[in-house]
Coordinates of C-alpha atoms in Angstrom, one line a residue:
Chain A
M173 CA -18.7 13.3 -49.8
S174 CA -16.5 11.8 -52.4
Q175 CA -15.8 8.9 -49.9
R176 CA -19.4 8.3 -49.8
A177 CA -19.8 8.0 -53.5
E178 CA -16.9 5.6 -53.7
A179 CA -18.4 3.2 -51.2
A180 CA -19.7 0.6 -53.7
G181 CA -21.6 -2.6 -53.4
S182 CA -23.3 -1.8 -50.2
I183 CA -26.9 -2.5 -49.6
Y184 CA -27.3 0.5 -47.4
D185 CA -24.5 3.0 -47.2
L186 CA -24.0 3.9 -43.5
G187 CA -21.4 6.5 -44.5
Y188 CA -18.5 5.0 -42.6
R189 CA -15.2 6.6 -43.5
H190 CA -12.5 4.4 -44.9
Y191 CA -9.0 4.5 -43.6
D192 CA -6.5 4.8 -46.4
G193 CA -3.4 5.8 -44.4
V194 CA -0.4 3.7 -43.4
R195 CA -1.2 0.8 -41.1
L196 CA 1.4 1.0 -38.4
G197 CA 0.8 -2.5 -37.1
R198 CA 1.6 -4.4 -33.9
R199 CA 4.9 -2.7 -33.1
Q200 CA 3.2 0.7 -33.1
S201 CA 0.3 -0.4 -31.0
F202 CA 2.7 -1.9 -28.5
L203 CA 4.7 1.3 -28.3
S204 CA 1.6 3.5 -27.9
L205 CA 0.2 1.2 -25.2
Y206 CA 3.5 1.4 -23.4
A207 CA 3.6 5.2 -23.6
Y208 CA -0.1 5.6 -22.8
S209 CA 0.2 3.4 -19.7
L210 CA 3.3 5.2 -18.5
R211 CA 1.5 8.5 -18.8
G212 CA -1.5 6.9 -17.1
A213 CA 0.7 5.8 -14.1
F214 CA 1.3 9.4 -13.3
G215 CA -2.3 10.5 -14.1
L216 CA -1.1 12.5 -17.2
G217 CA -4.0 13.0 -19.5
R218 CA -6.4 12.3 -16.7
R219 CA -8.0 14.8 -14.3
T220 CA -6.0 16.6 -11.7
T221 CA -7.1 14.5 -8.8
S222 CA -5.5 11.4 -10.5
K223 CA -2.2 13.2 -10.6
V224 CA -2.0 14.2 -7.0
I225 CA -1.2 10.9 -5.4
P226 CA 1.5 9.6 -7.8
V227 CA 3.2 12.9 -7.8
A228 CA 3.0 13.3 -4.0
V229 CA 4.4 9.8 -3.6
V230 CA 7.3 10.4 -6.0
L231 CA 8.2 13.6 -4.2
L232 CA 8.0 11.7 -0.9
A233 CA 10.5 9.2 -2.3
A234 CA 12.8 12.0 -3.3
A235 CA 12.7 13.6 0.2
P236 CA 15.8 11.8 1.5
T237 CA 17.8 13.0 -1.6
L238 CA 16.5 16.6 -1.1
A239 CA 17.4 16.4 2.6
Q240 CA 20.8 15.1 1.9
L241 CA 21.5 17.7 -0.7
A242 CA 20.3 20.5 1.6
I243 CA 22.7 19.3 4.3
A244 CA 25.5 19.1 1.8
A245 CA 24.8 22.6 0.6
I246 CA 24.8 24.1 4.1
S247 CA 27.4 22.1 6.0
P248 CA 31.0 22.7 5.1
V249 CA 32.2 19.2 5.9
D250 CA 31.6 16.3 3.5
A251 CA 28.7 14.7 5.4
R252 CA 27.2 11.7 3.6
I253 CA 24.3 10.5 5.7
I254 CA 22.3 8.8 3.0
E255 CA 24.4 6.2 1.2
P256 CA 23.3 4.7 -2.1
A257 CA 23.4 1.2 -0.5
N258 CA 20.8 2.2 2.1
Y259 CA 18.6 4.5 0.1
F260 CA 16.0 1.7 -0.3
D261 CA 15.5 1.6 3.4
F262 CA 14.1 5.1 3.2
V263 CA 11.8 4.6 0.2
Q264 CA 10.5 1.0 0.6
V265 CA 7.2 1.9 2.2
T266 CA 6.7 4.8 -0.3
L267 CA 7.5 2.4 -3.1
A268 CA 4.9 -0.1 -1.9
I269 CA 2.2 2.6 -1.7
F270 CA 3.1 3.7 -5.2
C271 CA 2.7 0.1 -6.4
A272 CA -0.6 -0.2 -4.7
A273 CA -1.8 3.1 -6.3
V274 CA -0.5 2.5 -9.8
A275 CA -0.7 -1.3 -10.5
P276 CA -4.5 -1.5 -10.2
E277 CA -4.7 1.5 -12.4
L278 CA -2.6 -0.1 -15.1
F279 CA -3.8 -3.7 -14.9
A280 CA -7.4 -3.5 -13.6
R281 CA -8.7 -0.4 -15.4
D282 CA -9.2 -2.1 -18.8
Q283 CA -10.9 -5.1 -17.2
R284 CA -13.2 -2.8 -15.2
M285 CA -14.1 -0.5 -18.2
R286 CA -14.4 -3.6 -20.5
T287 CA -11.9 -2.0 -22.9
L288 CA -9.8 -5.2 -23.2
P289 CA -11.7 -6.6 -26.3
L290 CA -10.8 -3.4 -28.1
Y291 CA -7.1 -4.0 -27.6
F292 CA -7.2 -7.7 -28.4
A293 CA -9.2 -7.1 -31.6
R294 CA -6.2 -5.3 -33.0
G295 CA -2.8 -6.5 -34.1
L296 CA -1.7 -6.4 -30.5
R297 CA -1.4 -9.9 -29.0
R298 CA -2.2 -10.8 -25.4
D299 CA 1.4 -11.2 -24.4
D300 CA 2.3 -7.9 -26.0
Y301 CA -0.4 -6.2 -23.9
T302 CA 1.1 -7.8 -20.7
I303 CA 4.7 -6.9 -21.7
A304 CA 3.7 -3.3 -22.5
K305 CA 1.9 -2.9 -19.2
L306 CA 4.7 -4.6 -17.2
A307 CA 7.3 -2.4 -18.9
A308 CA 5.3 0.7 -18.2
L309 CA 4.9 -0.1 -14.5
A310 CA 8.6 -1.0 -14.1
T311 CA 9.5 2.3 -15.9
A312 CA 7.2 4.2 -13.6
L313 CA 8.8 2.6 -10.5
L314 CA 12.3 3.7 -11.7
F315 CA 11.1 7.2 -10.8
I316 CA 11.3 6.0 -7.2
T317 CA 14.1 3.4 -7.2
L318 CA 16.5 5.1 -9.6
L319 CA 15.8 8.8 -10.3
P320 CA 16.3 10.1 -6.7
Q321 CA 19.6 8.2 -6.4
L322 CA 20.9 9.6 -9.7
V323 CA 20.0 13.1 -8.6
L324 CA 21.8 12.4 -5.3
F325 CA 24.8 11.1 -7.1
I326 CA 25.1 14.2 -9.3
G327 CA 24.2 16.5 -6.5
N328 CA 26.9 15.0 -4.2
G329 CA 29.4 15.5 -6.9
L330 CA 28.5 19.1 -7.5
A331 CA 28.3 19.9 -3.8
G332 CA 31.9 19.1 -3.2
S333 CA 34.7 21.4 -4.4
D334 CA 36.4 18.7 -6.4
L335 CA 34.1 17.3 -9.0
A336 CA 36.7 15.3 -10.9
G337 CA 38.0 13.8 -7.7
Y338 CA 34.5 12.9 -6.6
A339 CA 33.8 11.2 -9.9
K340 CA 37.1 9.3 -9.7
D341 CA 36.3 8.1 -6.1
H342 CA 32.7 7.1 -6.7
W343 CA 32.4 6.1 -10.3
M344 CA 31.8 2.5 -9.3
E345 CA 28.6 3.6 -7.6
L346 CA 26.9 4.6 -10.8
P347 CA 26.5 1.1 -12.4
Q348 CA 25.6 -0.3 -8.9
V349 CA 22.9 2.4 -8.5
V350 CA 21.5 1.7 -12.0
V351 CA 21.6 -2.1 -11.8
S352 CA 20.0 -2.3 -8.3
G353 CA 17.4 0.3 -9.2
V354 CA 16.4 -1.6 -12.3
I355 CA 16.2 -5.0 -10.5
V356 CA 14.1 -3.6 -7.7
A357 CA 11.8 -1.8 -10.1
V358 CA 11.2 -5.0 -12.2
F359 CA 10.8 -7.1 -9.0
F360 CA 8.2 -4.9 -7.5
A361 CA 6.5 -4.3 -10.8
C362 CA 6.0 -8.1 -11.4
I363 CA 4.7 -8.7 -7.8
S364 CA 2.2 -5.9 -7.9
A365 CA 1.2 -6.7 -11.5
A366 CA 0.4 -10.4 -10.6
I367 CA -1.9 -9.1 -7.8
G368 CA -3.3 -6.1 -9.6
S369 CA -4.4 -8.1 -12.7
Q370 CA -6.4 -10.7 -10.8
T371 CA -9.4 -8.5 -10.1
P372 CA -11.2 -5.6 -11.8
R373 CA -11.8 -4.0 -8.5
R374 CA -9.3 -1.3 -7.7
A375 CA -9.8 -1.4 -3.9
Y376 CA -9.3 -5.1 -3.6
S377 CA -6.0 -5.1 -5.4
T378 CA -4.7 -2.0 -3.6
V379 CA -5.4 -3.7 -0.3
A380 CA -3.9 -7.0 -1.4
I381 CA -0.7 -5.3 -2.7
I382 CA -0.2 -3.5 0.6
A383 CA -0.8 -6.8 2.5
V384 CA 1.8 -8.6 0.4
L385 CA 4.4 -5.8 0.4
I386 CA 4.0 -4.1 3.8
L387 CA 2.3 -6.5 6.2
T388 CA 4.8 -9.3 5.3
S389 CA 7.6 -7.0 6.6
V390 CA 5.8 -6.8 9.9
V391 CA 5.7 -10.6 9.9
A392 CA 9.5 -10.7 9.2
A393 CA 10.2 -8.4 12.0
V394 CA 8.2 -10.4 14.5
I395 CA 9.7 -13.7 13.3
A396 CA 13.2 -12.2 13.7
D397 CA 12.4 -11.3 17.3
T398 CA 10.7 -14.5 18.4
V399 CA 11.8 -17.5 16.3
G400 CA 14.9 -16.9 14.3
G401 CA 16.8 -19.8 12.8
V402 CA 15.8 -21.5 9.6
T403 CA 12.3 -20.1 9.7
L404 CA 13.7 -16.6 9.7
K405 CA 16.0 -17.4 6.7
I406 CA 13.0 -18.7 4.7
V407 CA 10.8 -15.8 5.7
V408 CA 13.5 -13.2 4.8
L409 CA 13.8 -14.7 1.3
L410 CA 10.1 -14.6 0.7
V411 CA 9.4 -11.1 2.1
P412 CA 9.8 -8.6 -0.8
F413 CA 11.3 -5.8 1.3
E414 CA 13.9 -8.0 2.9
A415 CA 14.9 -9.9 -0.3
A416 CA 15.2 -6.6 -2.2
T417 CA 17.4 -5.1 0.6
G418 CA 19.5 -8.2 0.5
V419 CA 20.1 -7.9 -3.3
I420 CA 20.9 -4.2 -3.1
R421 CA 23.4 -4.8 -0.3
W422 CA 24.9 -7.6 -2.3
I423 CA 25.2 -5.5 -5.4
F424 CA 26.9 -2.7 -3.4
N425 CA 29.0 -5.2 -1.7
A426 CA 27.8 -3.6 1.6
S427 CA 27.3 -5.4 4.9
V428 CA 24.0 -5.5 6.8
A429 CA 23.7 -4.2 10.4
R430 CA 23.3 -7.0 12.9
E431 CA 20.1 -5.6 14.4
T432 CA 18.2 -5.7 11.2
N433 CA 16.0 -8.6 10.2
L434 CA 18.4 -9.6 7.5
G435 CA 21.4 -9.3 9.8
K436 CA 19.6 -11.5 12.4
S437 CA 18.9 -14.2 9.8
G438 CA 22.7 -14.6 9.1
L439 CA 21.9 -15.3 5.5
D440 CA 24.5 -15.0 2.8
L441 CA 23.4 -12.0 0.8
W442 CA 23.9 -13.5 -2.7
I443 CA 21.1 -16.0 -2.0
C444 CA 18.7 -13.1 -2.1
F445 CA 19.4 -12.6 -5.8
P446 CA 18.2 -16.0 -7.0
A447 CA 15.2 -15.6 -4.6
V448 CA 14.3 -12.3 -6.2
L449 CA 14.7 -13.7 -9.7
T450 CA 12.5 -16.7 -8.9
V451 CA 9.7 -14.5 -7.4
T452 CA 10.0 -12.1 -10.3
A453 CA 9.7 -15.0 -12.8
I454 CA 6.7 -16.6 -11.0
T455 CA 4.8 -13.4 -10.6
A456 CA 5.5 -12.4 -14.2
W457 CA 4.2 -15.8 -15.4
L458 CA 1.1 -15.3 -13.3
T459 CA 0.4 -12.0 -15.0
F460 CA 0.9 -13.5 -18.4
R461 CA -1.4 -16.4 -17.5
R462 CA -4.1 -14.1 -16.3
F463 CA -4.3 -12.2 -19.6
R464 CA -4.0 -15.3 -21.7
R465 CA -6.9 -17.0 -19.9
L466 CA -9.1 -13.9 -19.4
D467 CA -12.4 -14.2 -21.3
V468 CA -13.1 -10.9 -23.0
Chain B
M213 CA -29.8 4.9 12.3
N214 CA -31.6 3.1 9.5
D215 CA -32.1 -0.6 9.8
T216 CA -32.2 -1.3 6.1
I217 CA -29.0 0.6 5.4
V218 CA -27.3 -1.2 8.3
R219 CA -28.4 -4.6 7.1
L220 CA -27.4 -3.9 3.5
T221 CA -24.0 -2.5 4.4
A222 CA -23.3 -5.5 6.7
R223 CA -24.1 -7.9 3.9
Q224 CA -21.9 -5.8 1.6
L225 CA -19.0 -5.7 3.9
F226 CA -19.1 -9.3 5.0
G227 CA -18.9 -10.5 1.5
Q228 CA -17.2 -13.9 1.2
K229 CA -13.8 -12.9 -0.2
R230 CA -13.3 -9.9 2.0
T231 CA -14.2 -11.8 5.2
L232 CA -11.8 -14.6 4.2
F233 CA -9.0 -12.2 3.6
I234 CA -9.5 -10.4 6.9
A235 CA -9.8 -13.7 8.7
L236 CA -6.3 -14.5 7.3
L237 CA -5.0 -11.2 8.7
V238 CA -6.5 -12.0 12.1
A239 CA -4.7 -15.3 12.0
I240 CA -1.3 -13.5 11.9
P241 CA -1.2 -12.4 15.5
V242 CA -2.5 -15.7 16.7
L243 CA 0.2 -17.4 14.8
F244 CA 2.8 -15.1 16.3
A245 CA 1.5 -15.9 19.8
I246 CA 1.8 -19.6 19.2
L247 CA 5.4 -19.2 17.8
F248 CA 6.2 -17.0 20.8
R249 CA 5.0 -19.7 23.2
L250 CA 7.1 -22.3 21.5
N251 CA 10.3 -20.2 21.6
S252 CA 10.1 -18.0 24.6
E253 CA 12.5 -19.4 27.2
N254 CA 14.3 -16.2 27.9
T255 CA 11.9 -13.4 26.8
D256 CA 9.7 -11.4 29.1
A257 CA 6.1 -12.4 28.2
M258 CA 4.5 -9.2 29.5
D259 CA 7.0 -7.1 27.6
W260 CA 6.5 -9.1 24.4
V261 CA 2.7 -9.1 24.5
T262 CA 2.6 -5.4 25.1
N263 CA 5.3 -4.1 22.8
V264 CA 5.3 -6.6 20.0
L265 CA 1.9 -8.2 19.9
F266 CA -0.3 -5.2 20.8
V267 CA 1.7 -2.0 20.1
R268 CA 3.4 -3.2 16.9
V269 CA 1.2 -5.8 15.4
L270 CA -2.4 -5.3 16.6
V271 CA -2.7 -1.5 17.3
G272 CA 0.2 -0.5 15.0
S273 CA -0.7 -2.4 11.8
L274 CA -3.8 -4.6 11.9
L275 CA -6.3 -2.2 13.5
P276 CA -5.6 0.8 11.2
F277 CA -5.4 -1.5 8.1
V278 CA -8.7 -3.3 8.9
A279 CA -10.4 0.0 9.8
L280 CA -9.1 1.5 6.5
I281 CA -10.6 -1.4 4.5
F282 CA -14.0 -1.2 6.2
G283 CA -14.1 2.5 6.7
T284 CA -13.5 3.4 3.1
A285 CA -15.6 0.5 1.8
A286 CA -18.7 1.2 3.8
L287 CA -19.7 4.3 1.8
G288 CA -16.9 4.3 -0.8
T289 CA -18.2 1.3 -2.8
E290 CA -21.6 3.0 -3.2
F291 CA -19.8 5.9 -4.9
E292 CA -17.6 3.6 -7.0
D293 CA -20.5 1.4 -8.1
G294 CA -22.8 4.3 -8.7
T295 CA -25.4 3.1 -6.2
A296 CA -24.9 6.2 -4.1
V297 CA -27.6 7.9 -6.2
Y298 CA -30.2 5.4 -5.1
L299 CA -29.1 5.6 -1.5
L300 CA -29.1 9.4 -1.4
S301 CA -32.3 9.9 -3.2
K302 CA -34.3 8.1 -0.5
P303 CA -35.9 10.3 2.1
V304 CA -33.4 9.4 4.8
P305 CA -31.5 12.2 6.5
R306 CA -27.8 12.3 5.6
W307 CA -26.7 12.0 9.2
K308 CA -28.6 8.8 9.5
I309 CA -26.8 7.4 6.4
V310 CA -23.5 8.3 7.9
A311 CA -24.4 6.9 11.3
S312 CA -25.6 3.6 9.8
K313 CA -22.6 3.1 7.6
L314 CA -20.2 4.1 10.4
V315 CA -21.8 1.7 13.0
V316 CA -21.4 -1.2 10.6
A317 CA -17.8 -0.4 9.7
W318 CA -16.9 0.1 13.4
A319 CA -18.6 -3.1 14.4
A320 CA -16.8 -5.1 11.7
T321 CA -13.4 -3.6 12.6
A322 CA -13.8 -4.0 16.3
L323 CA -15.1 -7.6 15.9
F324 CA -12.1 -8.7 13.9
V325 CA -9.5 -6.9 16.0
L326 CA -11.2 -8.1 19.3
V327 CA -11.2 -11.7 18.1
A328 CA -7.5 -11.4 17.2
S329 CA -6.6 -9.8 20.6
V330 CA -8.7 -12.1 22.8
V331 CA -7.4 -15.2 21.1
S332 CA -3.7 -14.3 20.7
A333 CA -2.9 -12.5 24.1
P334 CA -3.9 -15.4 26.4
I335 CA -2.0 -17.9 24.2
A336 CA 1.2 -15.8 24.5
L337 CA 0.7 -15.1 28.3
Q338 CA -0.3 -18.7 29.1
G339 CA 2.1 -20.5 31.4
S340 CA 4.3 -17.5 31.9
G341 CA 2.9 -16.8 35.4
V342 CA 2.3 -13.1 34.5
D343 CA -1.1 -11.6 35.3
G344 CA -1.8 -9.6 32.2
S345 CA -5.5 -9.2 32.6
S346 CA -5.5 -5.4 33.2
M347 CA -3.1 -4.8 30.4
V348 CA -5.2 -6.8 28.0
T349 CA -8.4 -5.1 29.1
G350 CA -6.7 -1.7 28.6
F351 CA -5.7 -2.6 25.0
I352 CA -9.1 -4.0 24.2
V353 CA -10.9 -0.9 25.4
A354 CA -8.3 1.3 23.5
E355 CA -8.8 -0.8 20.3
V356 CA -12.6 -0.5 20.3
V357 CA -12.4 3.3 20.9
A358 CA -9.6 3.8 18.3
A359 CA -11.5 1.6 15.8
F360 CA -14.3 4.1 16.0
A361 CA -12.0 7.1 15.5
Y362 CA -10.2 5.4 12.5
C363 CA -13.5 4.4 10.9
A364 CA -14.9 7.9 11.3
V365 CA -11.9 9.5 9.8
F366 CA -11.7 7.1 6.8
L367 CA -15.4 7.3 6.2
A368 CA -15.3 11.0 6.0
L369 CA -12.3 10.7 3.7
S370 CA -14.2 8.4 1.4
I371 CA -16.8 11.0 0.8
L372 CA -14.2 13.7 0.1
T373 CA -12.2 11.7 -2.4
A374 CA -12.3 8.6 -4.5
H375 CA -8.7 8.0 -3.6
A376 CA -9.5 7.7 0.2
L377 CA -7.9 4.3 0.4
L378 CA -4.6 5.6 -0.9
V379 CA -4.7 8.7 1.3
G380 CA -5.5 6.5 4.2
L381 CA -2.5 4.2 3.4
L382 CA -0.2 7.2 3.3
Y383 CA -1.6 8.3 6.7
V384 CA -1.3 4.9 8.3
F385 CA 2.0 3.7 6.9
I386 CA 3.9 6.9 6.3
W387 CA 2.6 9.4 8.8
E388 CA 1.8 7.2 11.8
A389 CA 4.6 4.6 11.2
V390 CA 7.5 6.6 9.8
L391 CA 7.1 10.3 10.3
T392 CA 6.1 10.1 14.0
R393 CA 9.3 8.1 14.6
L394 CA 11.5 10.8 12.9
F395 CA 9.7 13.8 14.4
S396 CA 8.4 12.7 17.8
G397 CA 6.3 15.9 18.2
L398 CA 3.9 14.4 15.5
K399 CA 2.9 11.9 18.1
Y400 CA 0.3 14.4 19.3
L401 CA -1.3 14.0 15.9
S402 CA -1.5 10.2 15.6
I403 CA -4.5 8.0 16.4
R404 CA -2.1 5.1 16.9
E405 CA -0.3 7.0 19.6
Y406 CA -3.6 7.9 21.3
S407 CA -4.7 4.3 21.5
V408 CA -1.4 3.2 23.0
A409 CA -1.7 6.1 25.6
L410 CA -5.3 5.1 26.3
A411 CA -4.3 1.5 26.8
H412 CA -1.5 2.5 29.1
W413 CA -3.8 4.6 31.2
I414 CA -6.8 2.2 31.4
G415 CA -4.7 -0.9 31.7
A416 CA -2.3 0.7 34.3
I417 CA 0.7 -0.6 32.4
P418 CA 4.0 0.3 34.1
N419 CA 6.1 3.0 32.5
V420 CA 9.1 0.6 32.1
I421 CA 7.1 -1.4 29.5
I422 CA 5.6 1.4 27.5
D423 CA 6.0 5.1 28.0
P424 CA 3.7 7.0 25.7
Q425 CA 4.3 10.7 25.1
V426 CA 0.7 11.7 25.3
S427 CA -1.1 11.3 28.6
G428 CA -4.1 9.0 28.8
A429 CA -6.7 11.7 29.6
T430 CA -5.4 13.9 26.7
A431 CA -5.5 10.9 24.4
A432 CA -9.1 10.1 25.3
V433 CA -10.2 13.7 24.8
L434 CA -8.4 13.9 21.4
L435 CA -10.0 10.6 20.3
V436 CA -13.4 12.0 21.1
V437 CA -12.6 15.2 19.3
I438 CA -11.4 13.4 16.2
S439 CA -14.4 11.1 16.1
V440 CA -17.0 13.8 16.6
G441 CA -15.2 16.1 14.2
S442 CA -15.0 13.4 11.5
V443 CA -18.6 12.5 11.8
G444 CA -19.6 16.1 11.6
L445 CA -17.5 16.6 8.5
A446 CA -18.8 13.4 7.0
V447 CA -22.4 14.6 7.4
R448 CA -21.6 18.0 6.0
W449 CA -19.7 16.6 3.0
L450 CA -22.4 14.0 2.3
G451 CA -25.0 16.8 2.4
R452 CA -23.1 18.7 -0.2
W453 CA -22.3 15.8 -2.4
Q454 CA -23.5 16.0 -6.0
I455 CA -24.0 13.3 -8.6
G456 CA -21.0 12.9 -10.8
E457 CA -18.7 14.6 -8.4
T458 CA -16.7 11.5 -7.3
A459 CA -13.2 13.0 -7.8

């Protein structure tokens, strides 16, 4: 009531409350948007049905780790079937489906619900919005590209009788796991963000993301079988699954099997790294451009 | 069936962007066939067309993907846009709505996959001296039948959940593509496997080229069971659907 009395000089007092607290500014809105988007990626704060798919997909991506740890727990010999260098082979399809599920949720929802003007009317700038969303998606993807491997690393160490010896033998794997996991997460986040931000319709972007991530790998496989040569080399660099595999193998200093598409291409693995960086940069730029140009 | 619903759904599904996108998808196998013809000195054309073009590309990826797009969109967009209320409040029996939507989704899927098959297979076989007509016929019949089963399943799914597209993707790309390879017993529960078996049976394809785990007759029966079951469930679920329930 006292607020109401203080509101002076108004023709008609609508009774709006004034905000007298601390204004937290651009930085705080950025951090809240990041945190809110990350929670939204897993359906936290939404109804139960929105949580089912992300959680199921993350569990699916952890399945190889759980299987390996189960084997390690039961079998007496030190049997490492799933190596960190080839973990991506097991989770790539799962990762793509997670991207297709989450990217439209993060990048199209505000366009569909027409909530973007509310964000842009605040201290938050358009690029801040894009960065916060991209960071949230990349962080969410780490739950697939990094977390299972960290669990596997720790679990493998604990399963053996000699923890210190294990750590001594395999310590180099830890930075490799982290670096490759982060690169793959950012790479896939930028690709799916570039697609997911183009249309407000969830179904369209989901389908487009699957086409770009999964169907291109079918193309690579057929090209590898029928054409080969320079065509295959170019295709391999452009197909997200193949390029990502190449970078991971390069980071782990591992070879590729001859019968895989990457092996058939005969490409030097390090070339995949600049290819991945270029695609990441272009797709990130497309995402920024979309939100800069969008009329809200 | 209801003519108006069929007409409206067809106009909805054949929207410009979607048709363009699917036409691009259809161009993929045709492109493969051309590339194969240009580089096929020492490869067996019959084997390539069967195993790569049909089993892996057309039946394995394109057919389920296109069926997923049309099957979930036919009724799913009505729920998403909120127009389902107007559709369901008309005095049209629910089974007629399901039938109309399903027929359009099926026709659209079958059309695109048929065009892709009919154009790409002859290009790849041309000049190789192999008579692949029975094999191609077998696959075309199998594709049309499987398109119905896929569309029925995905249509039913789109009534059950708003996340039908994602559930369908998990089914097509994880269950059918990955898990059936790891646990071959699961091949008894995969529409893709049924369609390959059906093509193998109808097209009289030799066992050296493909050797499906399920017999042709079993596959045909299972496809019918799945289709009828999905349509039944779709009608039942649509009958119980309530406004604001899109989960």
